[in-house]
Amino acid sequence: MSLALMWQYVISPAFLQGAWMTLLITVSALLCGVVMGLILALLQEAPFRAGRIVAFIYLWLFRGTPVLFQIIFVYNVLPGFGISLPAFTCAVLALSLNEGAYMAEILRSGLQAVKSGQRTAGMALGMTPVQIMRKIVLPQAARIVLPPMGNQMISMLKSSALVSVIAVQELLLIANQTASASFRYFEALCAAGIYYLLLTSIFMLFQAWLERSLDPKQRRRRWQRTASAGVTQSGSQREIS
C-alpha cells in the first residue's frame, strides 16, 4: 500500500478526466430522466386511456429489465437498424430511459400527494389546467419528491459505472485500466473511491440546500428577517430626519 501513489492517481489527468466523464453522464441522464419521468407521470394521470397504456408499457419494459442489459442493447442493437451513435450517447440514452421509468413513479406519487382541493381552488380562481399544474401542483409536489429524487441521483452516479462495458472512459474504467497496467489495484481503486465519495457528498449537499430553499418555514423566516431589517432601517432613517 502506497499513499503517495494513491494521491498521484487522484490528481492525475486521467482520473480527473474519468471523474468529469462520470459527472457528465450522471447529470445528463438525470436531467433527461426527470423530463421523461414527468411526461410519463402526466400520462399516467391523463384522462385518455391510450396515454395510460403507453406509460404502463414503458414502465413495464424498463423496470423489468436490468440497466446493464439496456446499455448493451442500445449500444449493440441500434446499429443493426442503421442508428450508429457514439458510446457516450448510447450510455446517456440507456441510463435516461431507465431513469425515466423510476422518476415517473416518484413524480406520480408527488402529484397524487397534492390534495384535490388545491386544484379545485385554482379552478375557482379561473386558472387554466396548465396554470394550476405549473403554479399550484408542481411547486408542492417538488417538496415531496425531492428526498427520493436525491436517492435516485446518488444511485445514478453509482450506476454510471456500468457504462464501462461499452468502453466509455468513465472513472471506474480508468481505474481498472490503470490497475491492470501497474497491478496496483488497491491504490487505483481507492483513488476512484475517493472521487465517488466526493461526488456523492456534493450531491447530498446540493439536495440539502434544495430542501432548505423549498421549505416554506425557511422561506417564511427569511421573509420575516428581511421585513424586520426593512422596518429597522426605515425607523433609523426617520430618527435621522
Short mmCIF file of C-alpha atoms in Angstrom, two decimals:
data_model
loop_
_atom_site.label_atom_id
_atom_site.label_comp_id
_atom_site.label_asym_id
_atom_site.label_seq_id
_atom_site.Cartn_x
_atom_site.Cartn_y
_atom_site.Cartn_z
CA MET A 1 0.00 0.00 0.00
CA SER A 2 1.39 3.37 -1.07
CA LEU A 3 -0.46 6.54 -0.06
CA ALA A 4 1.84 8.61 -2.26
CA LEU A 5 0.95 6.53 -5.33
CA MET A 6 -2.76 6.72 -4.48
CA TRP A 7 -2.51 10.52 -4.25
CA GLN A 8 -0.71 10.58 -7.61
CA TYR A 9 -3.63 8.68 -9.10
CA VAL A 10 -6.14 11.07 -7.52
CA ILE A 11 -4.53 14.17 -9.06
CA SER A 12 -3.60 12.54 -12.37
CA PRO A 13 -5.22 13.93 -15.55
CA ALA A 14 -6.62 10.50 -16.42
CA PHE A 15 -8.57 10.19 -13.16
CA LEU A 16 -9.72 13.81 -13.35
CA GLN A 17 -11.00 13.19 -16.87
CA GLY A 18 -12.71 9.99 -15.73
CA ALA A 19 -14.40 11.78 -12.82
CA TRP A 20 -15.57 14.55 -15.16
CA MET A 21 -16.99 11.97 -17.58
CA THR A 22 -18.80 10.23 -14.72
CA LEU A 23 -20.29 13.53 -13.57
CA LEU A 24 -21.31 14.47 -17.11
CA ILE A 25 -23.03 11.12 -17.71
CA THR A 26 -24.82 11.31 -14.36
CA VAL A 27 -26.13 14.86 -14.77
CA SER A 28 -27.15 14.35 -18.41
CA ALA A 29 -29.02 11.12 -17.66
CA LEU A 30 -30.69 12.67 -14.61
CA LEU A 31 -31.97 15.72 -16.47
CA CYS A 32 -33.29 13.62 -19.34
CA GLY A 33 -34.75 11.10 -16.89
CA VAL A 34 -36.62 13.80 -14.94
CA VAL A 35 -38.15 15.20 -18.15
CA MET A 36 -39.18 11.74 -19.34
CA GLY A 37 -40.45 10.83 -15.89
CA LEU A 38 -42.62 13.94 -15.71
CA ILE A 39 -44.12 13.16 -19.13
CA LEU A 40 -44.84 9.59 -18.08
CA ALA A 41 -46.31 10.70 -14.74
CA LEU A 42 -48.66 13.08 -16.54
CA LEU A 43 -49.61 10.32 -18.99
CA GLN A 44 -50.47 8.05 -16.06
CA GLU A 45 -52.79 10.76 -14.76
CA ALA A 46 -54.22 11.55 -18.23
CA PRO A 47 -57.95 11.09 -18.78
CA PHE A 48 -57.45 9.24 -22.07
CA ARG A 49 -56.73 5.52 -21.94
CA ALA A 50 -54.11 5.43 -24.70
CA GLY A 51 -51.72 7.61 -22.67
CA ARG A 52 -52.04 5.36 -19.61
CA ILE A 53 -51.38 2.27 -21.73
CA VAL A 54 -48.24 3.81 -23.25
CA ALA A 55 -46.96 4.75 -19.78
CA PHE A 56 -47.71 1.27 -18.42
CA ILE A 57 -45.84 -0.48 -21.26
CA TYR A 58 -42.85 1.83 -20.83
CA LEU A 59 -42.65 1.25 -17.09
CA TRP A 60 -43.14 -2.50 -17.50
CA LEU A 61 -40.36 -2.69 -20.07
CA PHE A 62 -37.68 -0.53 -18.45
CA ARG A 63 -38.34 -1.51 -14.84
CA GLY A 64 -38.49 -5.18 -15.75
CA THR A 65 -35.06 -5.44 -17.42
CA PRO A 66 -31.61 -4.79 -15.89
CA VAL A 67 -29.97 -1.47 -16.69
CA LEU A 68 -26.85 -3.31 -17.86
CA PHE A 69 -28.97 -5.19 -20.39
CA GLN A 70 -30.42 -1.89 -21.62
CA ILE A 71 -26.95 -0.34 -22.05
CA ILE A 72 -25.69 -3.31 -24.06
CA PHE A 73 -28.92 -3.45 -26.07
CA VAL A 74 -28.77 0.21 -27.09
CA TYR A 75 -25.08 0.01 -27.98
CA ASN A 76 -25.18 -3.26 -29.94
CA VAL A 77 -28.70 -3.46 -31.38
CA LEU A 78 -29.34 0.07 -32.65
CA PRO A 79 -26.55 -0.14 -35.31
CA GLY A 80 -28.45 -3.11 -36.79
CA PHE A 81 -31.29 -0.68 -37.55
CA GLY A 82 -28.94 1.86 -39.11
CA ILE A 83 -28.67 4.01 -35.96
CA SER A 84 -24.99 4.39 -35.09
CA LEU A 85 -24.35 6.52 -32.02
CA PRO A 86 -21.14 7.26 -30.08
CA ALA A 87 -20.60 5.22 -26.94
CA PHE A 88 -21.18 8.27 -24.72
CA THR A 89 -24.53 8.99 -26.38
CA CYS A 90 -25.58 5.34 -26.05
CA ALA A 91 -24.67 5.42 -22.36
CA VAL A 92 -26.68 8.57 -21.66
CA LEU A 93 -29.62 7.31 -23.73
CA ALA A 94 -29.80 3.95 -21.96
CA LEU A 95 -29.44 5.45 -18.48
CA SER A 96 -32.01 8.15 -19.29
CA LEU A 97 -34.56 5.60 -20.48
CA ASN A 98 -34.06 3.56 -17.33
CA GLU A 99 -34.10 6.59 -15.04
CA GLY A 100 -37.28 7.92 -16.63
CA ALA A 101 -39.19 4.83 -15.53
CA TYR A 102 -38.24 5.28 -11.87
CA MET A 103 -38.64 9.04 -11.91
CA ALA A 104 -42.14 8.58 -13.29
CA GLU A 105 -43.24 6.68 -10.19
CA ILE A 106 -41.58 9.20 -7.88
CA LEU A 107 -43.18 12.17 -9.62
CA ARG A 108 -46.57 10.45 -9.86
CA SER A 109 -46.58 9.88 -6.11
CA GLY A 110 -45.73 13.55 -5.59
CA LEU A 111 -48.52 14.73 -7.90
CA GLN A 112 -51.05 12.47 -6.20
CA ALA A 113 -49.98 13.74 -2.76
CA VAL A 114 -51.25 17.25 -3.61
CA LYS A 115 -54.84 17.39 -2.40
CA SER A 116 -57.58 17.73 -4.98
CA GLY A 117 -58.91 20.75 -3.12
CA GLN A 118 -55.85 22.67 -4.27
CA ARG A 119 -56.81 22.07 -7.89
CA THR A 120 -60.43 22.99 -7.16
CA ALA A 121 -59.31 26.26 -5.60
CA GLY A 122 -57.26 27.04 -8.69
CA MET A 123 -60.23 26.38 -10.95
CA ALA A 124 -62.36 28.67 -8.74
CA LEU A 125 -59.80 31.42 -9.33
CA GLY A 126 -60.19 31.00 -13.08
CA MET A 127 -56.86 29.27 -13.71
CA THR A 128 -56.37 27.01 -16.71
CA PRO A 129 -55.26 23.38 -16.13
CA VAL A 130 -51.74 24.30 -17.26
CA GLN A 131 -51.60 27.22 -14.79
CA ILE A 132 -52.89 25.01 -11.99
CA MET A 133 -50.22 22.42 -12.71
CA ARG A 134 -47.41 24.99 -13.02
CA LYS A 135 -48.30 27.33 -10.15
CA ILE A 136 -50.06 25.09 -7.63
CA VAL A 137 -49.39 21.38 -8.11
CA LEU A 138 -45.76 21.24 -9.24
CA PRO A 139 -44.32 23.57 -6.53
CA GLN A 140 -45.98 21.48 -3.79
CA ALA A 141 -45.06 18.18 -5.41
CA ALA A 142 -41.42 19.28 -5.73
CA ARG A 143 -41.02 19.41 -1.93
CA ILE A 144 -42.47 15.92 -1.61
CA VAL A 145 -40.42 14.20 -4.30
CA LEU A 146 -37.09 15.85 -3.52
CA PRO A 147 -35.81 13.25 -0.98
CA PRO A 148 -36.49 10.20 -3.21
CA MET A 149 -35.12 12.08 -6.20
CA GLY A 150 -31.95 12.73 -4.20
CA ASN A 151 -31.62 8.99 -3.62
CA GLN A 152 -32.08 8.37 -7.35
CA MET A 153 -29.41 10.96 -8.08
CA ILE A 154 -26.88 9.11 -5.95
CA SER A 155 -28.00 5.77 -7.39
CA MET A 156 -27.49 7.12 -10.90
CA LEU A 157 -23.96 8.21 -10.01
CA LYS A 158 -23.13 4.65 -9.00
CA SER A 159 -24.97 3.12 -11.97
CA SER A 160 -22.85 5.21 -14.34
CA ALA A 161 -20.00 2.76 -13.66
CA LEU A 162 -21.90 0.17 -15.73
CA VAL A 163 -21.21 2.07 -18.96
CA SER A 164 -17.62 0.86 -18.76
CA VAL A 165 -18.85 -2.28 -20.56
CA ILE A 166 -19.20 -0.25 -23.77
CA ALA A 167 -15.76 1.36 -23.31
CA VAL A 168 -16.88 4.78 -22.15
CA GLN A 169 -13.87 6.31 -20.42
CA GLU A 170 -15.55 6.93 -17.08
CA LEU A 171 -13.98 6.74 -13.65
CA LEU A 172 -14.19 3.00 -12.96
CA LEU A 173 -12.83 2.05 -16.38
CA ILE A 174 -9.89 4.42 -15.91
CA ALA A 175 -9.19 2.87 -12.51
CA ASN A 176 -9.35 -0.67 -13.91
CA GLN A 177 -7.08 0.20 -16.84
CA THR A 178 -4.57 1.87 -14.51
CA ALA A 179 -4.60 -1.07 -12.12
CA SER A 180 -4.23 -3.59 -14.95
CA ALA A 181 -1.16 -1.77 -16.23
CA SER A 182 0.58 -1.43 -12.86
CA PHE A 183 -1.03 -4.26 -10.83
CA ARG A 184 -1.64 -1.68 -8.04
CA TYR A 185 -5.34 -2.39 -7.65
CA PHE A 186 -5.63 -1.09 -4.10
CA GLU A 187 -4.25 2.36 -4.89
CA ALA A 188 -6.13 2.75 -8.18
CA LEU A 189 -9.49 1.61 -6.83
CA CYS A 190 -9.10 3.70 -3.66
CA ALA A 191 -8.42 6.74 -5.81
CA ALA A 192 -11.64 6.06 -7.75
CA GLY A 193 -13.50 5.53 -4.46
CA ILE A 194 -12.34 8.94 -3.24
CA TYR A 195 -13.84 10.57 -6.31
CA TYR A 196 -17.12 8.67 -5.92
CA LEU A 197 -17.39 9.73 -2.27
CA LEU A 198 -16.58 13.33 -3.19
CA LEU A 199 -19.23 13.45 -5.92
CA THR A 200 -21.77 11.76 -3.66
CA SER A 201 -21.08 14.32 -0.92
CA ILE A 202 -21.59 17.17 -3.39
CA PHE A 203 -24.94 15.72 -4.46
CA MET A 204 -26.03 15.31 -0.83
CA LEU A 205 -25.12 18.92 -0.03
CA PHE A 206 -26.99 20.09 -3.12
CA GLN A 207 -30.05 18.10 -2.06
CA ALA A 208 -29.92 19.58 1.46
CA TRP A 209 -29.67 23.10 0.00
CA LEU A 210 -32.67 22.48 -2.25
CA GLU A 211 -34.72 21.14 0.65
CA ARG A 212 -33.97 24.24 2.71
CA SER A 213 -34.78 26.50 -0.24
CA LEU A 214 -38.15 24.84 -0.86
CA ASP A 215 -39.11 24.58 2.81
CA PRO A 216 -41.98 27.05 3.45
CA LYS A 217 -40.84 27.56 7.06
CA GLN A 218 -37.36 28.59 5.95
CA ARG A 219 -38.75 30.96 3.34
CA ARG A 220 -41.11 32.45 5.92
CA ARG A 221 -38.21 33.05 8.32
CA ARG A 222 -36.15 34.70 5.56
CA TRP A 223 -39.10 36.92 4.67
CA GLN A 224 -39.59 37.89 8.33
CA ARG A 225 -35.89 38.72 8.72
CA THR A 226 -35.99 40.80 5.55
CA ALA A 227 -39.14 42.61 6.70
CA SER A 228 -37.67 43.26 10.16
CA ALA A 229 -34.49 44.62 8.63
CA GLY A 230 -36.55 46.90 6.40
CA VAL A 231 -38.60 48.20 9.31
CA THR A 232 -35.44 48.83 11.38
CA GLN A 233 -33.81 50.70 8.50
CA SER A 234 -36.92 52.83 7.95
CA GLY A 235 -37.07 53.69 11.63
CA SER A 236 -33.43 54.74 11.66
CA GLN A 237 -33.96 56.98 8.67
CA ARG A 238 -36.95 58.67 10.38
CA GLU A 239 -34.88 59.29 13.53
CA ILE A 240 -32.14 60.87 11.47
CA SER A 241 -34.68 63.07 9.73
#
